[in-house]
mmCIF file of C-alpha atoms in Angstrom:
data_model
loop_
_atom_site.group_PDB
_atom_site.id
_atom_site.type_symbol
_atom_site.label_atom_id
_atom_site.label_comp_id
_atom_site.label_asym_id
_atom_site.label_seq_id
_atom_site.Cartn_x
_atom_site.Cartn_y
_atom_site.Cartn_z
ATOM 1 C CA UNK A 689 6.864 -24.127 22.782
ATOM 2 C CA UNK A 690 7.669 -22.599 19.447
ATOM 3 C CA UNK A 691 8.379 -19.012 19.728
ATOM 4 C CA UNK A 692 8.071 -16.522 16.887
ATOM 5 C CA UNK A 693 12.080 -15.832 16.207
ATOM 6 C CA UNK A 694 12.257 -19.962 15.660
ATOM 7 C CA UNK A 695 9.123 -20.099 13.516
ATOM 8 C CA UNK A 696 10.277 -17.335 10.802
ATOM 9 C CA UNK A 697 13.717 -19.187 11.199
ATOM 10 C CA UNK A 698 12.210 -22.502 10.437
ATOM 11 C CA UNK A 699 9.280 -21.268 7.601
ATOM 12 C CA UNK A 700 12.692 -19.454 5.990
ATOM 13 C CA UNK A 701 14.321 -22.240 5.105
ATOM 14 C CA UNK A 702 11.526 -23.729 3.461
ATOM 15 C CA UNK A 703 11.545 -21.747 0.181
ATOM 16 C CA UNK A 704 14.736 -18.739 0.625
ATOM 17 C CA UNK A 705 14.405 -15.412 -1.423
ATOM 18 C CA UNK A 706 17.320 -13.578 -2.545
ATOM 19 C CA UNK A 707 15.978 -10.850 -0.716
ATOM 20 C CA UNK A 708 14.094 -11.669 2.348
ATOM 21 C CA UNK A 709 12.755 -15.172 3.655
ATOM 22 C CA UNK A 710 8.754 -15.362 1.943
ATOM 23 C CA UNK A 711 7.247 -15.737 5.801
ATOM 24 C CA UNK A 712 8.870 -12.426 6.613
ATOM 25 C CA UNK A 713 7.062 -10.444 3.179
ATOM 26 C CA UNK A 714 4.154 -12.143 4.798
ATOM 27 C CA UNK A 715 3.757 -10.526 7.943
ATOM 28 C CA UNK A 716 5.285 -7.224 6.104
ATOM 29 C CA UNK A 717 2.813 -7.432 3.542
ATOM 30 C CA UNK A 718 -0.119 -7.569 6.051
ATOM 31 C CA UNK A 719 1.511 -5.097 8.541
ATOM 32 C CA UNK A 720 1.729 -2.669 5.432
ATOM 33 C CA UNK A 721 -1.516 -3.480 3.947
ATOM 34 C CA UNK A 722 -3.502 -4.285 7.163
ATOM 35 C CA UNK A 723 -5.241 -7.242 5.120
ATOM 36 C CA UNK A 724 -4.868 -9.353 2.003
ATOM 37 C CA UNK A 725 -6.814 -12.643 0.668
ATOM 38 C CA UNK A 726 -4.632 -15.978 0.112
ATOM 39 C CA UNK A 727 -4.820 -15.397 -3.688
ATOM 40 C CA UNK A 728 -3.813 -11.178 -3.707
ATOM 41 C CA UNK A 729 -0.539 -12.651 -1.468
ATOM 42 C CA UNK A 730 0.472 -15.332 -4.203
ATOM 43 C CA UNK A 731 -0.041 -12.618 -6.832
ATOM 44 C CA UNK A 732 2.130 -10.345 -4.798
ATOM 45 C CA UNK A 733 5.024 -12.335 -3.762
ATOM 46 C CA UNK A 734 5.180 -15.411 -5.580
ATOM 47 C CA UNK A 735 3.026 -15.209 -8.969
ATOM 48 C CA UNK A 736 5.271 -17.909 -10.872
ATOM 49 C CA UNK A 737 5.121 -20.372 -8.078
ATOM 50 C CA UNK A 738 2.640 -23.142 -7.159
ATOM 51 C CA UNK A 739 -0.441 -21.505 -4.387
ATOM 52 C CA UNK A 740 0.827 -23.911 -1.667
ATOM 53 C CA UNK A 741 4.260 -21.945 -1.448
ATOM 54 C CA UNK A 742 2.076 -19.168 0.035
ATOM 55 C CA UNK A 743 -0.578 -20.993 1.890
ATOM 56 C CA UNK A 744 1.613 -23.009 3.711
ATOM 57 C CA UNK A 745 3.654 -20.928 5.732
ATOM 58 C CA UNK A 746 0.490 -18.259 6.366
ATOM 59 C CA UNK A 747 -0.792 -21.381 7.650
ATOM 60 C CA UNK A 748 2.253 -22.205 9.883
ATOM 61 C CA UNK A 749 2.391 -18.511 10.936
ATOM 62 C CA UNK A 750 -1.468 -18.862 12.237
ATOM 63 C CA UNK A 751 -0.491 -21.942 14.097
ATOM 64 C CA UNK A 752 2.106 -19.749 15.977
ATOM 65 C CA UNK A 753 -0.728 -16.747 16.307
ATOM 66 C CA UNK A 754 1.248 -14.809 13.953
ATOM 67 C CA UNK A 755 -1.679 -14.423 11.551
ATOM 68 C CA UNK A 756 -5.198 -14.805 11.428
ATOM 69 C CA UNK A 757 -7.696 -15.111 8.956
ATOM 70 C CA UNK A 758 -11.533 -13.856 8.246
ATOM 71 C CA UNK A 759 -13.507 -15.918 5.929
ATOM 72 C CA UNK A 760 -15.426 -13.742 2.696
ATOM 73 C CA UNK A 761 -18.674 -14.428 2.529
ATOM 74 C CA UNK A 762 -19.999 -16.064 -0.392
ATOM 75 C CA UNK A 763 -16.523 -16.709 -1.665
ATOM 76 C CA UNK A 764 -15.690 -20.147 -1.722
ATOM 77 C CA UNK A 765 -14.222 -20.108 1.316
ATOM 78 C CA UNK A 766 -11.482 -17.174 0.599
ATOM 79 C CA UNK A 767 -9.341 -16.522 3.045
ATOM 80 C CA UNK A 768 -8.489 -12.627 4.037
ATOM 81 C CA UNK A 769 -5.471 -12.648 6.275
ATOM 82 C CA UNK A 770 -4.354 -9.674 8.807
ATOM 83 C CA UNK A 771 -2.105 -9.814 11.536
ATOM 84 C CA UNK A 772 -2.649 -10.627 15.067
ATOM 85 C CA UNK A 773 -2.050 -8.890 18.421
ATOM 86 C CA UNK A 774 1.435 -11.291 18.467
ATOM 87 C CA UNK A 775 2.333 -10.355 14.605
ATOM 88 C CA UNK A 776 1.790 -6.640 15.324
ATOM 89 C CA UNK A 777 4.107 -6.599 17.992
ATOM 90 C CA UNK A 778 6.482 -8.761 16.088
ATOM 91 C CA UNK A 779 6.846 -6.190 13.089
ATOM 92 C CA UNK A 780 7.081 -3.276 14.919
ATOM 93 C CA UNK A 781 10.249 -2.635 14.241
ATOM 94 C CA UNK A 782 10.840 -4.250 11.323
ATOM 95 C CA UNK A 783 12.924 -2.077 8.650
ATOM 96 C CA UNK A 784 10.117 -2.579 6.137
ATOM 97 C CA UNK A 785 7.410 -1.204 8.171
ATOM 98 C CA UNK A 786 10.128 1.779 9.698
ATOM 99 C CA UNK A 787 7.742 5.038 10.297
ATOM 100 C CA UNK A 788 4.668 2.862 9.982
ATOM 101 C CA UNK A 789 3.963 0.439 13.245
ATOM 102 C CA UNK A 790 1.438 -2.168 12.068
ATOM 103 C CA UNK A 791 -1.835 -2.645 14.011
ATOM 104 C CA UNK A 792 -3.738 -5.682 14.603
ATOM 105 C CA UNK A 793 -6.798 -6.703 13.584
ATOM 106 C CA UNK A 794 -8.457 -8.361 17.261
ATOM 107 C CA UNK A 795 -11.640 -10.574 16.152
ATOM 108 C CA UNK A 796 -12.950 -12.224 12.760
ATOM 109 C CA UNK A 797 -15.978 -9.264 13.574
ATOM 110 C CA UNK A 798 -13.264 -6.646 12.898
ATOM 111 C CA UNK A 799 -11.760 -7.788 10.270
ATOM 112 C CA UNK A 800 -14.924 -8.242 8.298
ATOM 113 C CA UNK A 801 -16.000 -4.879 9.233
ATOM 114 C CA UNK A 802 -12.471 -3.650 7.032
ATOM 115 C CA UNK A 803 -12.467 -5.916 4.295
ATOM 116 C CA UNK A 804 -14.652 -4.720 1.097
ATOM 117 C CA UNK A 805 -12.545 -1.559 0.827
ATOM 118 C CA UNK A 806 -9.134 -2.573 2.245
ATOM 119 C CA UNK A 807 -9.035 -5.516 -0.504
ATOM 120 C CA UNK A 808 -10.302 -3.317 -2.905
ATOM 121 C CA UNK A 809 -7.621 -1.038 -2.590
ATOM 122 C CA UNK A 810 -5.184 -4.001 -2.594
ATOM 123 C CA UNK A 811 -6.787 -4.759 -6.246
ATOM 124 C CA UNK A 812 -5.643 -1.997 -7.170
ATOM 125 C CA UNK A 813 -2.294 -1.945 -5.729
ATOM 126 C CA UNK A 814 -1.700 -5.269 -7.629
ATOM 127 C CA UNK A 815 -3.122 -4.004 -10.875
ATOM 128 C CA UNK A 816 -0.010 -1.819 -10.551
ATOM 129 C CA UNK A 817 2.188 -4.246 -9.647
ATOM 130 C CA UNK A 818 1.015 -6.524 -12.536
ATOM 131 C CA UNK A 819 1.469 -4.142 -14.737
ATOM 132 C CA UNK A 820 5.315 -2.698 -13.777
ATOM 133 C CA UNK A 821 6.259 -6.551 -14.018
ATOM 134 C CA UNK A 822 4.958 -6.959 -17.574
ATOM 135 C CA UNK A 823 6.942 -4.060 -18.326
ATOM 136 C CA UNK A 824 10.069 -4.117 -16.827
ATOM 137 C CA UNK A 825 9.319 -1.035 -14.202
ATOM 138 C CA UNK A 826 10.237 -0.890 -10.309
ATOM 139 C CA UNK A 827 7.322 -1.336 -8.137
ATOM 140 C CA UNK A 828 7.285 -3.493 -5.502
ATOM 141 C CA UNK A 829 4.899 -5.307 -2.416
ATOM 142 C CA UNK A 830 6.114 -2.482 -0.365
ATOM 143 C CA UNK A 831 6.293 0.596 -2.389
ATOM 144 C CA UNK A 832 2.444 1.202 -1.666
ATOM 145 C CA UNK A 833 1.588 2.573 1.253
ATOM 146 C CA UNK A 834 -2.230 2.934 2.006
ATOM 147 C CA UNK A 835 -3.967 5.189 4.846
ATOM 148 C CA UNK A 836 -1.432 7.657 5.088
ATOM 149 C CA UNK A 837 -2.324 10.808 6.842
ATOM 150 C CA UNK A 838 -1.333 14.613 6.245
ATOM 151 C CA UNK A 839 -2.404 17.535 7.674
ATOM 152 C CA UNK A 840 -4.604 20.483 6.430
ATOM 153 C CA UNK A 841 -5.272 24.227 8.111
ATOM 154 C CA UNK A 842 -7.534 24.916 10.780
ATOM 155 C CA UNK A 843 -6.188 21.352 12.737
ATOM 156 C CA UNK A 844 -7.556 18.776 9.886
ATOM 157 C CA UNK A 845 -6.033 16.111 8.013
ATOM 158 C CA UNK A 846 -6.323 14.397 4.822
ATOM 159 C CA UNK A 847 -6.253 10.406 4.888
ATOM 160 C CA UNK A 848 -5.567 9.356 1.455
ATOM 161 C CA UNK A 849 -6.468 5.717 0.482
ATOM 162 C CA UNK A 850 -2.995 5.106 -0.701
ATOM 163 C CA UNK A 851 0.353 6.381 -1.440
ATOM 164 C CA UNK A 852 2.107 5.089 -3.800
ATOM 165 C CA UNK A 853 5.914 5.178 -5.109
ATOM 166 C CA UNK A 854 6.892 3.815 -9.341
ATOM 167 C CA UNK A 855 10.111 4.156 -11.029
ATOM 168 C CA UNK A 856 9.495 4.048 -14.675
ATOM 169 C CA UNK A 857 12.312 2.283 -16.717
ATOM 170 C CA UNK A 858 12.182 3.804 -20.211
ATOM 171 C CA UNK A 859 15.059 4.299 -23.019
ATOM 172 C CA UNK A 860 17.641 3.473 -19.856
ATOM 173 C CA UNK A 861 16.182 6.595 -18.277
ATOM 174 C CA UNK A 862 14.560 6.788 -14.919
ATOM 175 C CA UNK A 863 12.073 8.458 -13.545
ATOM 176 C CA UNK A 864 10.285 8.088 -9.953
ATOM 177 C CA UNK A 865 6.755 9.170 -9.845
ATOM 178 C CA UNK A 866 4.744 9.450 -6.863
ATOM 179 C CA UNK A 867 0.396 9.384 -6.453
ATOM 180 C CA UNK A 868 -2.094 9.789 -3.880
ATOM 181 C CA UNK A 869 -4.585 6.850 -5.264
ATOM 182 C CA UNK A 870 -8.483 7.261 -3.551
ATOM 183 C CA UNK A 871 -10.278 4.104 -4.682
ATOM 184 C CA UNK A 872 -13.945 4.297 -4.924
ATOM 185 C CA UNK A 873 -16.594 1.896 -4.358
ATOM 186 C CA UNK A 874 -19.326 4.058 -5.283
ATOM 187 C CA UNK A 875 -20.502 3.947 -1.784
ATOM 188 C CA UNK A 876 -20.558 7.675 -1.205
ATOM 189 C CA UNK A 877 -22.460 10.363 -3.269
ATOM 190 C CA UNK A 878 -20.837 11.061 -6.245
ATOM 191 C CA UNK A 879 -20.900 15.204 -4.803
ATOM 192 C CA UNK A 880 -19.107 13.599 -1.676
ATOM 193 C CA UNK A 881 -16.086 11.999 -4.185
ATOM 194 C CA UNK A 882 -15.421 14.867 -6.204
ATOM 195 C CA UNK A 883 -15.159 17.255 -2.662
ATOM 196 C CA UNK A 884 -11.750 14.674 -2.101
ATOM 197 C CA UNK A 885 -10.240 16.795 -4.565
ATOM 198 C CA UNK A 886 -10.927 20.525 -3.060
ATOM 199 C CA UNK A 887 -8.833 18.447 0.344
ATOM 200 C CA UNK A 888 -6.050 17.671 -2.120
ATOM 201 C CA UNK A 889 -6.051 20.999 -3.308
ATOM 202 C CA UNK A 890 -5.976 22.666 0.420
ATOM 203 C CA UNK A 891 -2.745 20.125 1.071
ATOM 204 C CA UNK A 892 -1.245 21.448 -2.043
ATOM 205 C CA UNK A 893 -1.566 24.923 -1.002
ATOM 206 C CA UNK A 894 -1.421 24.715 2.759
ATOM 207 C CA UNK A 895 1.707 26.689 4.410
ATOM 208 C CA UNK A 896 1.717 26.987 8.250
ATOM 209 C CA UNK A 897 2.321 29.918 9.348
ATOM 210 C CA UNK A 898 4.427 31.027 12.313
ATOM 211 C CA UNK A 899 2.517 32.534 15.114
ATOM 212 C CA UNK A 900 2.222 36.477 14.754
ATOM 213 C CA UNK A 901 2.342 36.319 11.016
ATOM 214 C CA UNK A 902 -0.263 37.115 8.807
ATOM 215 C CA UNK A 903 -1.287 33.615 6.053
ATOM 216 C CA UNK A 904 -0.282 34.458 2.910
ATOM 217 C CA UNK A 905 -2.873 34.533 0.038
ATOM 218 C CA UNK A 906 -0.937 32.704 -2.592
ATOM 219 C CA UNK A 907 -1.481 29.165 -3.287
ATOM 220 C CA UNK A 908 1.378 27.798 -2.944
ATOM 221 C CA UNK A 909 4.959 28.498 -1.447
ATOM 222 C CA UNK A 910 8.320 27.273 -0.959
ATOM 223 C CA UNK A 911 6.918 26.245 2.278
ATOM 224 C CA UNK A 912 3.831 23.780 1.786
ATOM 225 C CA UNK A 913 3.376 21.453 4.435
ATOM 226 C CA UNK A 914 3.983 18.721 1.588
ATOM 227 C CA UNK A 915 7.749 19.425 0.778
ATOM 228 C CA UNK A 916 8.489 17.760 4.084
ATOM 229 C CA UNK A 917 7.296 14.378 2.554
ATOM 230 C CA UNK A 918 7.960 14.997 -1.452
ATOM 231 C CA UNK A 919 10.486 16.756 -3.551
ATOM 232 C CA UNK A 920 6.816 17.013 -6.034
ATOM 233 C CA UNK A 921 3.722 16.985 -5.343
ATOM 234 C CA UNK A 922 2.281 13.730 -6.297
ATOM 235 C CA UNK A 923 -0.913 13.364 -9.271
ATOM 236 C CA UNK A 924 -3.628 12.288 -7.443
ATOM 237 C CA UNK A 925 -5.544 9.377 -9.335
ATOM 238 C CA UNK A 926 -9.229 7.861 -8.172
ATOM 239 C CA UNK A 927 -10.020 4.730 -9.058
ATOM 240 C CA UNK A 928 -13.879 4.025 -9.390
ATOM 241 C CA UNK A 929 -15.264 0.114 -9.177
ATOM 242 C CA UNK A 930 -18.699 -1.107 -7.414
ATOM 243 C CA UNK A 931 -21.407 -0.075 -9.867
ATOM 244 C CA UNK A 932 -22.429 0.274 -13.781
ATOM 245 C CA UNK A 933 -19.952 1.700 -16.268
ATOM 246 C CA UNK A 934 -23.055 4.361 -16.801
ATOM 247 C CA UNK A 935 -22.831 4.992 -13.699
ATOM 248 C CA UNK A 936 -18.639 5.489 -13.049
ATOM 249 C CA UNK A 937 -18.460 7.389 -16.446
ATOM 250 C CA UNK A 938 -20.486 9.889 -14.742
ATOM 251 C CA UNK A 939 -18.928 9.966 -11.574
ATOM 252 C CA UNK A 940 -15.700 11.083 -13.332
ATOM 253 C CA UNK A 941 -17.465 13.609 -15.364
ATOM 254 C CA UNK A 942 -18.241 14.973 -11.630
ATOM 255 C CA UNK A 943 -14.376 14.975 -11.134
ATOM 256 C CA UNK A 944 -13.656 17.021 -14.118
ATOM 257 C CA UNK A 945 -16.530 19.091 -13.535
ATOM 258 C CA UNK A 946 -15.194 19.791 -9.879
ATOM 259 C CA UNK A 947 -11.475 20.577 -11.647
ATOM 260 C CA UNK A 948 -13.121 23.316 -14.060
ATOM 261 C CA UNK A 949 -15.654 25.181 -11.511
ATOM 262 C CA UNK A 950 -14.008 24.952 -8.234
ATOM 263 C CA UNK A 951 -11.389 27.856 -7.884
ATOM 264 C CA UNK A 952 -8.489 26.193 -6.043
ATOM 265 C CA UNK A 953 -9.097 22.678 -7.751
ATOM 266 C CA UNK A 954 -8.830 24.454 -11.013
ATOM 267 C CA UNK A 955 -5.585 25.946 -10.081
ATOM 268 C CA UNK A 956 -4.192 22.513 -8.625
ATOM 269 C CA UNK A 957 -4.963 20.885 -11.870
ATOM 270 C CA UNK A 958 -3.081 22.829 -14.208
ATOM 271 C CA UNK A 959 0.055 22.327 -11.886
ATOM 272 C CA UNK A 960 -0.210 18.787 -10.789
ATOM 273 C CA UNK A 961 -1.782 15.271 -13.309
ATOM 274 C CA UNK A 962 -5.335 14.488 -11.975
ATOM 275 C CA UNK A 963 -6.807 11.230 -13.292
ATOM 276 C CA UNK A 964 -9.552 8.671 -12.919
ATOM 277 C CA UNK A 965 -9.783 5.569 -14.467
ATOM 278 C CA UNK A 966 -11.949 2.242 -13.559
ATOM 279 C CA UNK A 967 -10.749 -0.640 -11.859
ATOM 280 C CA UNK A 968 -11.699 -3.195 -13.950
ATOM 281 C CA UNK A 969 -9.896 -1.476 -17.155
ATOM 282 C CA UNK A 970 -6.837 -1.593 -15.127
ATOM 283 C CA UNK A 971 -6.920 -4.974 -14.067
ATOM 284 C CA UNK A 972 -7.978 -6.032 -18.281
ATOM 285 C CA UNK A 973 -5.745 -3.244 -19.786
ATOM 286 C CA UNK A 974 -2.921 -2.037 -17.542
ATOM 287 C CA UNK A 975 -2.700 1.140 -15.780
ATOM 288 C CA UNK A 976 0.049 2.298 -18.362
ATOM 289 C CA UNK A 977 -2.714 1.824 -21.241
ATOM 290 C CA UNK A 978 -5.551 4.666 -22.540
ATOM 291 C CA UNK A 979 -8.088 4.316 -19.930
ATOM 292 C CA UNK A 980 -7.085 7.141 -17.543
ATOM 293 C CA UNK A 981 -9.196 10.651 -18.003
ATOM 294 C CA UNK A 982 -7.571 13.364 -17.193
ATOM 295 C CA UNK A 983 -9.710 15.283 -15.135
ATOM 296 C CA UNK A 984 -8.853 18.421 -17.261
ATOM 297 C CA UNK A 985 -11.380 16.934 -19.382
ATOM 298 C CA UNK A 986 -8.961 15.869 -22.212
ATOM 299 C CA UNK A 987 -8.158 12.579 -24.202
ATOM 300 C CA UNK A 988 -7.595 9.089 -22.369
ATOM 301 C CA UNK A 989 -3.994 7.916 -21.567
ATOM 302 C CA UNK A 990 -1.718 6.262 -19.662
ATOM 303 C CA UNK A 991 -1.234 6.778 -15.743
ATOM 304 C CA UNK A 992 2.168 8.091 -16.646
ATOM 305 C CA UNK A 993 0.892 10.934 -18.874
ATOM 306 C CA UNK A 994 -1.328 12.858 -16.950
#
């Protein structure tokens, strides 16, 4: 019997990477984005190479119950792939996936139950990814990290679609820049979306205080809860897909309207970029072209100049 140390040893050989065997991004990939179709994984890892150099070793990796896979309906047969009870406990302490253990995915039932948003978001992911290619920039399969939780006051938390982590390359300068990205699939009321930014806005202001001390008024301190993640606090960016452009043009008017009436959003957005831009125009355009409004209500513009 094959075990899983002599599979990844065996699918490495098959096509090596200068940085880590392909079957090993694989499992990272899916551990980091819980799920993934055939075609996002080619686009992700190996764009330039033929779609069997993908497809074969996520097959191999299923025949070893590495993998599994959930089939779309009314896709042609597409293939979304998560990892199984065996992969999970595989990656768990892989350096890729330190300070985030993968979880499995345990029937075809669940996964389909996950899939419309989770591959949404990792449309998006790759619009970015597309796009920092085309231009030279650093951002990689891994430096987008969805579902991550932070907390708020009164014992509540914040789940943010993604995070995500970009180095822009630009005159020989760099620059790292750093978003909370909430894709939306116009499933929720438009009210409900633009309320996501009054949470951001607690988490930027949000200082614990010690016990016995009165909670200062000001809205925001040398100790926010954030600093222990980021040295700034990210621009938060939505990114709207799943109905008319009638109908997304308004939702981000409901974005900017929430930045200019509600107190503590207001004050957030003229320290921190807020943007929203549609999915589609990111996939056609590029995230670093003018289809980002700034939720300050101004001109469109790049991602990058919020």
């Amino acid at each position: 019997m094959t075990t899983a140390s002599e599979t990844l040893q065996g699918l490495a050989g098959r096509r090596p990477s200068p940085i880590e065997p392909l079957p090993h991004q694989l499992l990272a990939v899916l551990g980091q984005h819980r799920m993934a179709t055939t075609n996002q994984l080619h686009a992700l890892l190996r764009p330039g190479a033929a779609r069997q150099t993908v497809s074969a070793p996520l097959n191999k990796l299923r025949r070893d119950s590495l993998v599994d896979y959930t089939v779309l309906p009314q896709s042609n047969r597409t293939r979304a792939w998560y990892l199984t009870i065996e992969g999970a406990r595989l990656m768990k302490d892989s350096p890729a996936l330190r300070g985030r253990p993968p979880y499995p995915i345990n029937s075809a039932t669940a996964a389909s139950l996950k899939t419309p948003h989770t591959l949404t978001v990792v449309r998006t992911h790759l619009a970015f990814v597309t796009d920092a290619r085309r231009r030279g920039d650093e951002h990689g399969h891994l430096d987008w990290t969805p579902e991550i939780s932070h907390p708020l006051s009164d014992g509540e938390r914040i789940i943010t679609d993604a995070v995500m982590h970009y180095t822009l390359l630009e005159d020989e300068e760099r620059t790292q820049l750093r978003a909370f990205v909430e894709v939306d699939r116009a499933t929720m009321g438009s009210e409900r979306l633009a309320s996501k930014l009054i949470e951001y806005a607690r988490l930027w202001s949000y200082e614990p205080q010690p016990v016995g001390r009165p909670r200062s008024r000001q809205p925001a301190a040398p100790g926010a809860v954030w600093l222990r993640w980021y040295p700034v606090f990210p621009r938060v960016l939505f990114v709207l897909t799943g109905a008319s452009r009638y109908v997304l043009d308004n939702r981000i008017s409901d974005l900017q309207a929430m930045a200019a009436e509600h107190p503590l959003v207001g004050t957030l957005a003229r320290q921190v970029p807020l943007g929203a831009a549609i999915l589609e125009d990111l996939e056609e355009r590029g995230p670093t072209s003018d289809v980002w409004a700034p939720l300050t209500g101004s001109g469109p513009r790049p991602w990058t100049e919020l």
